[in-house]
Coordinates of C-alpha atoms in Angstrom, one line a residue:
T499 CA -3.9 -23.8 -17.1
M500 CA -3.1 -20.8 -18.3
Q501 CA -2.5 -21.0 -22.4
W502 CA 1.6 -20.4 -22.2
W503 CA 4.2 -18.8 -19.9
K504 CA 2.5 -15.4 -20.1
E505 CA -0.3 -15.9 -18.5
L506 CA 2.3 -17.1 -15.5
W507 CA 0.7 -14.4 -13.5
L508 CA -3.0 -16.1 -14.1
N509 CA -1.8 -19.1 -11.4
E510 CA 0.3 -17.3 -9.2
S511 CA -0.7 -14.2 -8.1
F512 CA -4.5 -16.3 -7.9
A513 CA -2.4 -18.4 -5.1
T514 CA -1.4 -15.1 -3.7
F515 CA -4.3 -13.4 -3.6
V516 CA -6.3 -16.6 -2.2
E517 CA -4.2 -17.3 0.1
Y518 CA -5.1 -13.6 1.6
W519 CA -9.3 -14.0 0.9
A520 CA -9.5 -17.1 2.0
V521 CA -8.3 -16.0 5.8
D522 CA -10.8 -13.4 5.0
T523 CA -13.2 -15.2 5.4
L524 CA -12.6 -16.6 7.6
F525 CA -10.8 -14.6 10.5
P526 CA -12.5 -11.0 9.0
D527 CA -11.8 -9.5 12.5
W528 CA -8.1 -10.2 11.1
N529 CA -8.1 -6.8 8.4
I530 CA -6.2 -9.0 6.6
F531 CA -6.2 -7.3 3.9
T532 CA -4.5 -4.4 5.4
Q533 CA -1.4 -6.8 5.6
F534 CA -2.2 -7.5 2.0
V535 CA -1.4 -3.4 1.1
N536 CA 1.2 -3.7 2.8
D537 CA 3.1 -7.0 1.8
E538 CA 1.8 -7.3 -1.4
G539 CA 1.4 -4.1 -2.2
S540 CA 4.5 -2.7 -1.0
A541 CA 6.9 -5.7 -2.7
A542 CA 5.6 -5.1 -6.3
F543 CA 5.0 -1.3 -5.6
S544 CA 9.0 -1.5 -5.0
L545 CA 10.3 -3.5 -8.0
D546 CA 7.6 -1.7 -10.3
A547 CA 9.2 1.8 -9.7
L548 CA 12.5 0.6 -11.4
N549 CA 13.2 1.1 -15.1
S550 CA 14.6 -3.0 -15.2
S551 CA 10.5 -4.1 -14.1
H552 CA 8.3 -6.0 -16.6
P553 CA 5.0 -6.2 -17.1
V554 CA 3.1 -9.0 -16.1
E555 CA 2.8 -10.4 -18.7
V556 CA 6.0 -10.9 -20.5
D557 CA 6.4 -13.0 -24.0
V558 CA 8.3 -15.9 -23.2
E559 CA 10.2 -17.0 -26.5
Y560 CA 12.8 -19.6 -24.6
A561 CA 13.1 -22.1 -21.5
A562 CA 15.8 -19.3 -19.7
Q563 CA 13.7 -16.1 -19.6
I564 CA 10.8 -18.3 -17.4
D565 CA 12.9 -18.4 -14.5
E566 CA 12.6 -14.4 -15.0
I567 CA 9.4 -13.7 -14.5
F568 CA 9.0 -15.6 -11.2
D569 CA 9.0 -12.2 -8.8
A570 CA 7.3 -9.9 -7.0
I571 CA 5.4 -8.4 -10.5
S572 CA 4.1 -12.4 -11.2
Y573 CA 2.9 -13.0 -7.5
S574 CA 2.2 -8.9 -5.7
K575 CA 1.7 -7.2 -8.4
G576 CA -0.7 -9.4 -10.3
G577 CA -2.8 -10.3 -6.8
S578 CA -3.0 -6.2 -6.8
V579 CA -4.7 -6.3 -9.8
L580 CA -7.4 -8.9 -8.7
R581 CA -7.5 -7.1 -5.6
M582 CA -9.0 -4.2 -7.5
V583 CA -11.3 -5.7 -9.5
V584 CA -12.8 -7.0 -6.9
E585 CA -13.0 -3.4 -5.5
Y586 CA -14.2 -2.3 -8.7
I587 CA -16.7 -5.0 -10.0
G588 CA -17.7 -6.4 -6.2
W589 CA -17.3 -9.7 -4.4
E590 CA -20.3 -11.1 -5.8
A591 CA -19.9 -10.6 -9.6
F592 CA -16.5 -11.8 -8.9
G593 CA -17.2 -14.8 -6.9
N594 CA -19.8 -14.9 -10.4
G595 CA -17.7 -14.7 -12.9
L596 CA -15.6 -16.7 -11.5
K597 CA -17.0 -19.8 -10.5
K598 CA -18.3 -19.7 -14.6
Y599 CA -14.7 -19.0 -15.7
L600 CA -12.8 -22.6 -13.5
A601 CA -15.9 -24.1 -15.0
D602 CA -15.4 -23.5 -17.9
F603 CA -11.7 -23.7 -18.8
S604 CA -11.2 -27.2 -16.2
F605 CA -9.0 -29.4 -18.2
S606 CA -8.5 -27.0 -20.8
N607 CA -6.1 -23.4 -21.3
A608 CA -7.0 -20.3 -20.4
S609 CA -5.9 -16.7 -21.6
T610 CA -5.6 -13.0 -19.2
E611 CA -8.0 -11.7 -21.7
D612 CA -10.5 -14.8 -21.2
L613 CA -10.4 -13.9 -17.0
W614 CA -11.6 -10.3 -18.3
R615 CA -14.1 -11.9 -20.1
Y616 CA -15.7 -13.5 -18.0
L617 CA -15.5 -11.3 -14.3
G618 CA -16.7 -8.6 -17.1
E619 CA -19.9 -11.0 -18.1
A620 CA -21.1 -11.8 -14.7
A621 CA -20.4 -7.7 -13.5
G622 CA -22.5 -6.9 -16.8
Q623 CA -19.5 -4.7 -17.8
P624 CA -18.4 -6.1 -21.4
E625 CA -15.7 -3.7 -21.6
L626 CA -13.7 -4.6 -18.3
A627 CA -11.0 -6.3 -20.4
E628 CA -10.3 -3.3 -22.2
L629 CA -10.5 -1.0 -19.3
L630 CA -7.8 -3.6 -17.7
R631 CA -5.6 -4.3 -20.3
V632 CA -3.1 -1.4 -19.4
W633 CA -2.2 -3.4 -16.4
T634 CA -1.2 -6.0 -17.5
S635 CA 0.8 -5.5 -20.7
V636 CA 2.1 -2.3 -19.9
Q637 CA 5.1 -1.7 -16.5
G638 CA 5.0 0.5 -14.0
Y639 CA 2.9 2.5 -12.2
P640 CA 0.8 5.7 -11.6
M641 CA 1.3 8.1 -9.2
L642 CA -1.9 10.5 -9.2
T643 CA -1.1 14.5 -7.7
V644 CA -4.3 16.1 -5.7
S645 CA -4.7 19.3 -6.2
P646 CA -7.3 22.5 -6.0
S647 CA -9.4 22.3 -9.4
T648 CA -8.8 25.6 -10.9
S649 CA -11.9 25.4 -12.5
D650 CA -14.8 23.9 -9.8
K651 CA -14.5 24.9 -6.4
S652 CA -16.7 22.1 -5.1
S653 CA -14.3 19.4 -7.2
V654 CA -10.4 17.9 -7.1
N655 CA -8.1 17.6 -9.8
V656 CA -5.8 14.7 -10.2
S657 CA -3.2 14.5 -13.4
Q658 CA -1.1 10.3 -13.3
K659 CA 2.4 10.5 -14.0
R660 CA 4.4 6.4 -14.1
F661 CA 5.9 6.5 -10.8
F662 CA 9.8 6.2 -10.4
A663 CA 12.0 5.0 -7.4
D664 CA 14.3 7.7 -8.3
S665 CA 12.4 10.9 -9.4
A666 CA 14.5 11.7 -11.9
S667 CA 14.0 8.8 -14.6
E668 CA 12.0 9.1 -17.5
D669 CA 9.2 8.3 -18.5
V670 CA 9.3 7.2 -22.1
E671 CA 6.4 5.4 -22.9
N672 CA 4.3 7.9 -21.2
A673 CA 1.3 5.3 -20.3
T674 CA -2.4 6.0 -18.8
W675 CA -3.6 4.1 -16.6
N676 CA -7.2 3.1 -17.1
L677 CA -7.8 4.0 -12.7
P678 CA -11.0 2.1 -10.7
L679 CA -11.0 5.0 -7.9
K680 CA -12.5 5.3 -4.5
Y681 CA -12.1 8.7 -3.2
L682 CA -13.5 9.3 0.7
N683 CA -14.9 13.2 1.3
N684 CA -17.8 14.5 3.7
G685 CA -18.3 10.5 5.9
T686 CA -19.1 9.0 2.6
T687 CA -17.2 7.3 -0.5
H688 CA -17.5 8.5 -3.9
R689 CA -17.0 5.8 -7.3
A690 CA -14.9 7.2 -10.0
L691 CA -13.4 5.4 -13.2
I692 CA -9.9 7.7 -14.7
T693 CA -9.1 7.4 -17.6
T694 CA -7.2 9.9 -19.3
K695 CA -3.6 11.9 -17.5
V696 CA -6.1 14.5 -15.8
A697 CA -10.1 14.7 -14.2
D698 CA -12.0 16.5 -12.0
L699 CA -13.4 14.5 -8.9
P700 CA -16.8 16.2 -7.6
C701 CA -16.3 16.5 -3.5
E702 CA -19.8 16.5 -1.2
K703 CA -17.5 18.7 0.5
A704 CA -15.3 21.3 -0.2
D705 CA -13.9 22.3 3.0
A706 CA -14.4 18.6 4.1
F707 CA -10.7 16.2 3.7
V708 CA -10.3 14.1 0.7
K709 CA -9.0 11.0 1.1
V710 CA -8.1 9.5 -2.8
N711 CA -7.5 6.2 -3.3
S712 CA -9.5 5.6 0.0
N713 CA -8.9 1.7 0.8
G714 CA -6.3 1.1 -1.5
A715 CA -8.8 -0.2 -4.1
A716 CA -6.4 1.1 -7.3
F717 CA -2.6 0.0 -7.4
C718 CA -1.0 3.3 -7.5
R719 CA 0.1 5.8 -5.7
V720 CA -1.3 9.5 -4.4
K721 CA 0.6 12.5 -3.5
Y722 CA -1.8 15.5 -2.3
Q723 CA -0.4 19.2 -4.1
G724 CA -0.3 22.3 -1.7
G725 CA 0.1 22.2 2.0
E726 CA -4.5 22.7 2.3
L727 CA -5.3 19.2 0.8
L728 CA -2.2 17.4 2.8
E729 CA -2.6 19.4 6.3
K730 CA -7.2 18.8 6.5
L731 CA -5.8 14.8 6.1
I732 CA -3.4 14.6 8.8
A733 CA -6.2 16.5 11.2
G734 CA -8.6 14.3 9.7
I735 CA -6.1 11.1 10.8
K736 CA -5.2 13.2 14.6
N737 CA -9.2 13.2 14.5
G738 CA -9.8 9.9 14.6
E739 CA -12.3 10.5 11.6
V740 CA -10.2 8.2 8.8
T741 CA -11.3 5.2 10.1
N742 CA -9.8 3.3 7.8
N743 CA -6.5 1.5 8.4
I744 CA -5.3 1.3 5.0
D745 CA -6.4 4.8 4.4
R746 CA -4.1 5.6 6.8
L747 CA -1.0 3.0 5.3
T748 CA -1.5 4.2 2.3
L749 CA -0.5 8.1 3.3
I750 CA 2.4 6.9 5.5
S751 CA 4.1 4.2 2.7
D752 CA 2.9 6.8 -0.2
Y753 CA 4.7 9.3 1.5
A754 CA 7.9 8.2 3.0
A755 CA 8.0 6.3 -1.3
F756 CA 8.4 10.2 -2.4
A757 CA 10.8 10.5 -0.2
Q758 CA 13.1 8.3 -0.7
G759 CA 12.3 8.9 -4.9
G760 CA 13.3 12.3 -4.0
Y761 CA 9.7 13.8 -4.7
I762 CA 9.7 15.4 -1.2
S763 CA 11.9 16.0 1.4
A764 CA 12.1 13.6 4.1
A765 CA 11.6 16.0 6.7
E766 CA 8.3 17.0 5.7
V767 CA 7.0 13.7 6.5
I768 CA 9.2 13.7 9.5
S769 CA 7.5 16.7 11.1
A770 CA 4.5 17.5 9.5
I771 CA 2.8 13.2 8.5
L772 CA 5.0 10.9 11.0
P773 CA 3.2 13.0 14.7
A774 CA -0.5 12.5 13.5
F775 CA 0.4 8.7 13.8
S776 CA 1.1 8.6 17.5
T777 CA -2.7 7.5 18.5
E778 CA -2.4 4.6 16.2
E779 CA -3.5 1.6 17.2
D780 CA -3.3 -0.9 14.4
Y781 CA -0.1 -3.1 14.3
T782 CA 0.4 -3.3 10.4
V783 CA -0.3 0.6 9.9
W784 CA 3.0 0.7 12.6
C785 CA 4.9 -1.5 10.4
A786 CA 4.8 1.3 7.5
I787 CA 5.4 3.9 9.7
S788 CA 8.5 1.8 11.4
K789 CA 10.0 1.0 7.7
F790 CA 9.8 4.2 7.3
E791 CA 11.8 5.5 10.0
S792 CA 14.4 3.2 10.7
A793 CA 15.6 3.8 7.4
V794 CA 15.9 7.4 7.9
R795 CA 17.8 6.7 11.2
S796 CA 20.0 3.9 9.4
T797 CA 20.6 6.3 6.2
L798 CA 21.0 9.9 8.2
F799 CA 22.4 7.9 11.6
A800 CA 25.1 5.2 10.5
G801 CA 28.1 5.3 13.4
V802 CA 26.5 8.1 15.1
S803 CA 26.3 8.1 19.1
A804 CA 23.2 10.7 20.1
S805 CA 24.6 13.1 23.1
D806 CA 23.8 16.6 24.2
A807 CA 26.7 17.6 25.6
D808 CA 28.8 20.6 25.1
D809 CA 31.3 19.6 23.2
A810 CA 29.2 17.1 21.4
T811 CA 29.1 17.1 17.3
E812 CA 26.0 18.7 15.0
E813 CA 25.6 14.7 13.8
Q814 CA 25.1 13.6 17.7
K815 CA 23.1 16.7 18.5
A816 CA 20.4 15.6 15.5
L817 CA 20.3 11.7 16.7
S818 CA 19.0 13.0 20.3
A819 CA 16.5 15.3 19.2
Y820 CA 15.0 12.4 16.6
N821 CA 15.3 9.9 19.4
A822 CA 13.4 12.4 20.9
L823 CA 10.8 12.4 18.2
C824 CA 10.5 9.3 17.9
V825 CA 10.1 8.6 22.1
N826 CA 6.9 10.9 21.2
L827 CA 6.0 8.7 18.4
Y828 CA 6.1 5.0 19.5
G829 CA 5.7 6.2 23.5
G830 CA 2.1 7.2 23.0
S831 CA -1.7 6.5 23.4
A832 CA -0.7 2.7 22.0
F833 CA 2.2 2.0 24.4
K834 CA 0.6 2.9 27.1
K835 CA -2.4 1.1 26.7
L836 CA -0.6 -2.1 25.9
G837 CA 2.5 -2.1 28.3
I838 CA 5.4 -3.7 28.4
V839 CA 4.3 -6.7 29.7
P840 CA 1.9 -9.0 27.9
P841 CA -1.0 -10.4 30.1
A842 CA -0.3 -13.4 32.2
D843 CA -3.4 -15.3 31.1
G844 CA -2.3 -15.2 27.9
G845 CA -5.2 -14.8 26.2
E846 CA -4.6 -11.4 24.2
D847 CA -5.1 -10.9 20.5
H848 CA -1.4 -12.2 18.4
R849 CA -1.8 -8.2 16.8
L850 CA -1.3 -6.4 20.2
S851 CA 1.1 -9.1 20.8
Q852 CA 3.2 -8.4 17.7
L853 CA 2.6 -4.5 18.3
R854 CA 4.1 -4.5 21.6
A855 CA 7.1 -6.2 20.9
L856 CA 7.7 -3.3 17.1
L857 CA 6.6 -0.2 19.6
V858 CA 9.1 -1.7 23.1
A859 CA 11.9 -2.5 19.8
R860 CA 11.8 1.3 18.7
L861 CA 12.1 2.5 21.7
C862 CA 15.3 0.6 22.4
S863 CA 16.4 1.8 19.4
A864 CA 15.6 5.6 20.5
K865 CA 17.9 4.7 23.6
D866 CA 14.4 5.4 25.7
A867 CA 15.8 5.0 29.0
S868 CA 12.7 3.6 30.8
T869 CA 12.0 0.9 27.8
I870 CA 15.0 -0.3 28.0
S871 CA 15.5 -0.5 31.9
A872 CA 12.4 -3.0 32.0
V873 CA 13.4 -4.9 28.8
L874 CA 16.4 -5.4 31.3
D875 CA 14.7 -5.6 34.2
L876 CA 12.1 -8.6 32.5
S877 CA 15.5 -10.3 30.6
L878 CA 16.9 -10.6 34.4
I879 CA 13.1 -12.6 35.9
H880 CA 14.1 -15.3 33.1
I881 CA 18.0 -15.7 33.2

């Protein structure tokens, strides 16, 4: 039991994290932590990007304050911090430390510092509590800007600042987060612990793509400064070299957030990044793609009907072009492979069924005539 309501996250974040941990243990082929990053991570990112957010640990002085902290910070951000710790110290050390922590504090009360101390001892890292303190005591999270290093051509430079939902917001706390990073280069996963505002990450192969925060290991967003770094990563996705679902998911979700926050133009995501996913086959990655695409559609084209007629307005012509882009995107190899009709034997993987439904729905939103006709034909069979 937590010592006081300040440590509410110790209960709720564990409940969130263990849900996914149990499923991953029983069904590892489901890649459930891709869904964790998309669902829990996105919920935490959205709330914690606001000025009105709060730290994971909040001093509670009277009863009415308790209800205020039953939110995505206590549940989803806390769970994401736990996942970050696992990515840093490993499952074995996490499990061993957790067993001793639970045994020693059974029928008694524990604090956040107790948890970090036990995990640190199990991992042989007594400094773990100090490294992780910022993640529960400070609101918000960092945005990493990755750029070519000016001092070493075989490295990339990483700088951090707080990410806000509105790029015009001012960071009055100017916090520095300790980031246990993984990054992918030349097909190899490298590790680095970032404890400063600016740092260099050495690369094994300078002309190969670099994916910073591989596997979404740290609770942060990543932006690539300068076209070449992003172009190489996009090419890696097109060529099938970025095999980790979470690595592809976080690229689209990060850049969607940058566009929505005014850090970049939405046109950059639409023209440069989305086309790289036409061969995507993972359902959860498609969830992130469709979330961004549908947000663009509802923001730009609410109340507009597509038209290519000579007297069409500029808005109607723009919607027609946007629909054509979406038909190419959603009607790519995944849709061609799945088809519009599920297998008759009903033995299809549930994720493929979910993906088919998503792709068909988005193609219908894009007014794809062949998909709409096929859906109508299917509906008549069941009437």
